[in-house]
Backbone as JSON, one array per atom type, in Angstrom:
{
  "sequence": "XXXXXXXXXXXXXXXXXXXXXXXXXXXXXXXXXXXXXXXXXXXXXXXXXXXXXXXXXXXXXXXXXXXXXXXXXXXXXXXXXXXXXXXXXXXXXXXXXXXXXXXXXXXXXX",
  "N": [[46.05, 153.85, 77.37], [47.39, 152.57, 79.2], [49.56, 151.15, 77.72], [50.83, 153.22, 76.5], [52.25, 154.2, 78.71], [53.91, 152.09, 79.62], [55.31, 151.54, 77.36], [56.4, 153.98, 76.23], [57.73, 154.47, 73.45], [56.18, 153.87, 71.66], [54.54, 153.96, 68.76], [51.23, 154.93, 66.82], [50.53, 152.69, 65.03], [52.32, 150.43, 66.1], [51.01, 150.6, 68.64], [48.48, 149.41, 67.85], [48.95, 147.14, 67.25], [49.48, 146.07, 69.89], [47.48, 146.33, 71.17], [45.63, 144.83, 69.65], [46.74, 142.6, 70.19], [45.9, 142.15, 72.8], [43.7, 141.57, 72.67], [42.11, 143.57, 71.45], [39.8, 144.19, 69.3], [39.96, 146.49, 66.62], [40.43, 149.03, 64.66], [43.16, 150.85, 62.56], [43.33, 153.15, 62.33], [41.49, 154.2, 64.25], [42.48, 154.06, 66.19], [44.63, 156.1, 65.73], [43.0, 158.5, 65.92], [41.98, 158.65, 68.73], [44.32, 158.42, 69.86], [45.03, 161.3, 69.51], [43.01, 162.61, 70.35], [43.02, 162.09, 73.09], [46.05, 163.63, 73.51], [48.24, 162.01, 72.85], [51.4, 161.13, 71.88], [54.28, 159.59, 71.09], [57.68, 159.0, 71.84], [60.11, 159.95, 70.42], [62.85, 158.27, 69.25], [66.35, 158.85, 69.19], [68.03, 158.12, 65.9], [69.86, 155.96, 64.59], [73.16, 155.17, 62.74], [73.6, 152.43, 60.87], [76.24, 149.81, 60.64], [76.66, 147.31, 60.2], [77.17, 144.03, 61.13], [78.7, 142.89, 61.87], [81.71, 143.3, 64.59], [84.46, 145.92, 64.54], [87.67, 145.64, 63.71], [89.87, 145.72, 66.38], [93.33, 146.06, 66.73], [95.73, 145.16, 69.37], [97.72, 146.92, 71.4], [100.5, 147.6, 70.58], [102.16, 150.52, 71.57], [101.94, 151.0, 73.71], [102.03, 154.11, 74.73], [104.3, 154.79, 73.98], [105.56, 157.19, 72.08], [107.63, 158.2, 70.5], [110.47, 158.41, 68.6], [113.86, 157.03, 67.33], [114.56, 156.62, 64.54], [114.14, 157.08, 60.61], [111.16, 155.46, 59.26], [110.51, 154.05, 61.22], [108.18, 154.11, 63.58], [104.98, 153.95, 62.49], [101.52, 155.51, 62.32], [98.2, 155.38, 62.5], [94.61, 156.25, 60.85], [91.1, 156.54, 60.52], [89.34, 159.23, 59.54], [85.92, 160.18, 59.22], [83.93, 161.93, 56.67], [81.04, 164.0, 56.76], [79.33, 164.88, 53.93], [76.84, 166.68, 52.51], [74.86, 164.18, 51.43], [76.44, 161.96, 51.47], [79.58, 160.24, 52.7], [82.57, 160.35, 52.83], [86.08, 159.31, 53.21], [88.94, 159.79, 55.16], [91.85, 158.59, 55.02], [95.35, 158.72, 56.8], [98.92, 158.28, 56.87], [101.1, 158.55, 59.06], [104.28, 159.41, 60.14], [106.28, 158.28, 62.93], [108.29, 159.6, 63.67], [109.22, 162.22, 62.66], [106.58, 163.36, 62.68], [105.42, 163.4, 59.84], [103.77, 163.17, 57.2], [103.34, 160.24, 55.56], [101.63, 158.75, 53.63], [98.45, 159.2, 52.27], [94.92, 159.18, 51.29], [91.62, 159.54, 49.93], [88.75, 159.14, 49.68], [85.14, 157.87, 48.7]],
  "CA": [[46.95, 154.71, 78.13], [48.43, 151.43, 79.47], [50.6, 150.52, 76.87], [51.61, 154.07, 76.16], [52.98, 154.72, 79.32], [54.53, 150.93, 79.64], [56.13, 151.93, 76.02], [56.36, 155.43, 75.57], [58.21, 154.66, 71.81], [55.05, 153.42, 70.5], [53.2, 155.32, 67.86], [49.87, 154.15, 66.67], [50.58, 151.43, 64.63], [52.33, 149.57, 67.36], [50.15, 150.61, 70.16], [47.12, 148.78, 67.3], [49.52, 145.54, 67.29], [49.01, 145.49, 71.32], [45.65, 146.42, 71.95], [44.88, 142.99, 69.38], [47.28, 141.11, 71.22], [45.44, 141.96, 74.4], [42.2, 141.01, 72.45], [40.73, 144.32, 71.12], [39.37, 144.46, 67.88], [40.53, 147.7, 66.71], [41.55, 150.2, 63.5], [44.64, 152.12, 63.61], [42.92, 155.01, 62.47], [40.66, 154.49, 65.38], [43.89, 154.55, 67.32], [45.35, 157.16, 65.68], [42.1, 159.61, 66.36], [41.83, 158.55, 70.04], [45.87, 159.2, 70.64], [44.89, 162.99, 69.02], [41.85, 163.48, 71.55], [44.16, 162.2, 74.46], [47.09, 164.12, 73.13], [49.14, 161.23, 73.41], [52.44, 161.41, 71.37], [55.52, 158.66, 70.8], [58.59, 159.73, 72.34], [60.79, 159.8, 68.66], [64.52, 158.12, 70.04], [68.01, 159.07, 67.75], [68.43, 158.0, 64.65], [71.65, 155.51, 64.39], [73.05, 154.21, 61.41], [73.32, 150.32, 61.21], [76.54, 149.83, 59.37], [76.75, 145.55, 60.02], [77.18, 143.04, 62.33], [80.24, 142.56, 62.61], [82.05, 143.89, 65.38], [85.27, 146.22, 63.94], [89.28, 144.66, 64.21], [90.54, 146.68, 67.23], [94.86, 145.73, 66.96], [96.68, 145.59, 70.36], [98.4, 148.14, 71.99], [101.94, 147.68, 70.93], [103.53, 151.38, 71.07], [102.49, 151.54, 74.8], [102.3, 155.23, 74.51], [105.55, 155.3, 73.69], [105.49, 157.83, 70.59], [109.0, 158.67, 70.11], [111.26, 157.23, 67.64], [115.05, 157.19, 67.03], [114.89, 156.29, 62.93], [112.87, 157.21, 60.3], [109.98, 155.02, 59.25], [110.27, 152.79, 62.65], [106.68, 153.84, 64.37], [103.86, 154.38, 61.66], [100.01, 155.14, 63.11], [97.05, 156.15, 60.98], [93.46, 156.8, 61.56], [90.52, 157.42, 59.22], [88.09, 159.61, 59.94], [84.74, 160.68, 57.68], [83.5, 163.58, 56.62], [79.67, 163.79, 55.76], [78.69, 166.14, 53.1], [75.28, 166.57, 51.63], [74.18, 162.49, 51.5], [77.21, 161.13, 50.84], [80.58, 160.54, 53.16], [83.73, 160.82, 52.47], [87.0, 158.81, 53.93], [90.25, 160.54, 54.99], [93.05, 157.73, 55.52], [96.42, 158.98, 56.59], [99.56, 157.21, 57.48], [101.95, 159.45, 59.73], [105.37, 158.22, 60.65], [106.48, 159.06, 64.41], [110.11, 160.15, 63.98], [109.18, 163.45, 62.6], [105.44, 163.34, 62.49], [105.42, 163.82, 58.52], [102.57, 162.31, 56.64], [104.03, 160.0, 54.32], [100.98, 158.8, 52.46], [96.96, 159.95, 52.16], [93.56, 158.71, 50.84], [90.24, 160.49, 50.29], [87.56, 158.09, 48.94], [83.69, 157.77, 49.25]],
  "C": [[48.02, 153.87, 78.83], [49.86, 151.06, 79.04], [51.25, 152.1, 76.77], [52.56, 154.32, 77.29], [54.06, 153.31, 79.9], [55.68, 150.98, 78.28], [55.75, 152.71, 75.6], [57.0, 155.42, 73.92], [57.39, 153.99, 71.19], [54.55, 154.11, 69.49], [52.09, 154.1, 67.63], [49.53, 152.96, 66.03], [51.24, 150.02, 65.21], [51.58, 149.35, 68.31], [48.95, 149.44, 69.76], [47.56, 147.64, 67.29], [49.74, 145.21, 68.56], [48.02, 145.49, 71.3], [44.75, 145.2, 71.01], [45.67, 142.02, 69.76], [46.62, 140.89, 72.45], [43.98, 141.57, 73.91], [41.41, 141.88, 72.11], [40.8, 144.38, 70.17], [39.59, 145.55, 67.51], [41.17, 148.2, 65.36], [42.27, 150.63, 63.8], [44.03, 153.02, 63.39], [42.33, 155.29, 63.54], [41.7, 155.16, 66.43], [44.67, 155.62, 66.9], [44.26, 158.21, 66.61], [42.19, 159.22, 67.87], [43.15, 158.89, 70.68], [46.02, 160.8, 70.66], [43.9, 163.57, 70.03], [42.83, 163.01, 73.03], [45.25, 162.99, 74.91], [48.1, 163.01, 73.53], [50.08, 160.96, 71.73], [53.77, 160.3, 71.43], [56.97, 159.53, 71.17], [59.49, 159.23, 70.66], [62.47, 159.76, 69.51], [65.37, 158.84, 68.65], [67.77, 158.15, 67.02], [69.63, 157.13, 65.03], [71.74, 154.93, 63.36], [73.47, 152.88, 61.84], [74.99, 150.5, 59.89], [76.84, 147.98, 59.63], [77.0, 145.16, 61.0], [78.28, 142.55, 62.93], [81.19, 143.33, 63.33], [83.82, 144.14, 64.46], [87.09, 145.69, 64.68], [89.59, 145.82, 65.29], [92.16, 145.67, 67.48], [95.08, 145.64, 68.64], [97.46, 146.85, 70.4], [99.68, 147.99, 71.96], [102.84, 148.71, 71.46], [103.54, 151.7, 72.76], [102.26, 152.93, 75.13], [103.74, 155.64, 74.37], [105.94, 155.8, 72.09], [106.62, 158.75, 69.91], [109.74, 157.63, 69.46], [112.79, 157.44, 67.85], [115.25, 157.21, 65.25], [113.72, 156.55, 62.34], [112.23, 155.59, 59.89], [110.24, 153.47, 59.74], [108.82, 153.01, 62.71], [105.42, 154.52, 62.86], [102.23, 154.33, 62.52], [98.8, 155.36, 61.96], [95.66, 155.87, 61.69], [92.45, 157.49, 59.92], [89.49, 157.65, 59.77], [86.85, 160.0, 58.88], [84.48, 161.85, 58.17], [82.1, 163.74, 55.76], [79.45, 165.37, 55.03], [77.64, 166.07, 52.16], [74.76, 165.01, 52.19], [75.26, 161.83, 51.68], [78.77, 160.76, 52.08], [81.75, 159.78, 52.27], [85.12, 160.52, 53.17], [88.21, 159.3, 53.86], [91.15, 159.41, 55.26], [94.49, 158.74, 55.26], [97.01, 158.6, 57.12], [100.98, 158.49, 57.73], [103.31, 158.57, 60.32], [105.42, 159.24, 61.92], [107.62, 159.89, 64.09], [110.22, 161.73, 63.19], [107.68, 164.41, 62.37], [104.93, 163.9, 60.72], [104.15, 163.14, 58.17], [102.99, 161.52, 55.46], [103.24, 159.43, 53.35], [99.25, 159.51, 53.39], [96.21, 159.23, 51.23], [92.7, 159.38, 50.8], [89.7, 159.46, 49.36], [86.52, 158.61, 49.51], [82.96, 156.73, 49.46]]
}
């Protein structure tokens, strides 16, 4: 009851890789059945995906918020967002000029 409430995100096959670090001889099934007569339960965290290690390019802040133009294709911005469907996602890239907010190109990949 120790460990569970010291690390509530245990389930039973962790809780069985403390209780022989602390020196008890011990099945997990044992530990499963004894977490079922306690009612004792693993708090289940979010889900995140992992996509790598490497931290993503973030540019400088040249425009300032300054998002007005005088000419066309002076200020260009762009932005890709996903779109999950079924298993699979799905990448929108689009490249918008400022000076009349047009879209002058587009992408959709997976």
């Amino acid at each position: 009851m120790a460990i569970h409430h010291s690390h509530p995100f245990y389930g039973y096959p962790r809780i069985t890789v403390a209780l022989k670090k602390e020196g008890f001889h011990i099945n997990h099934k044992r530990v499963y059945k004894l977490m079922k007569e306690m009612n004792i339960q693993s708090i289940i965290r979010k889900k995140r995906r992992y996509f790598g290690r490497k931290v993503s390019v973030v540019q400088p802040n040249r425009l300032n918020r300054e998002f007005k133009t005088n000419q066309y294709n002076q200020l260009y911005v762009t932005d890709i967002p996903y779109i999950a469907c079924q298993h699979r996602f799905y990448y929108f890239s689009a490249i918008q000029d400022l000076y009349n907010n047009e879209i002058v190109a587009w992408k959709l990949s997976s």
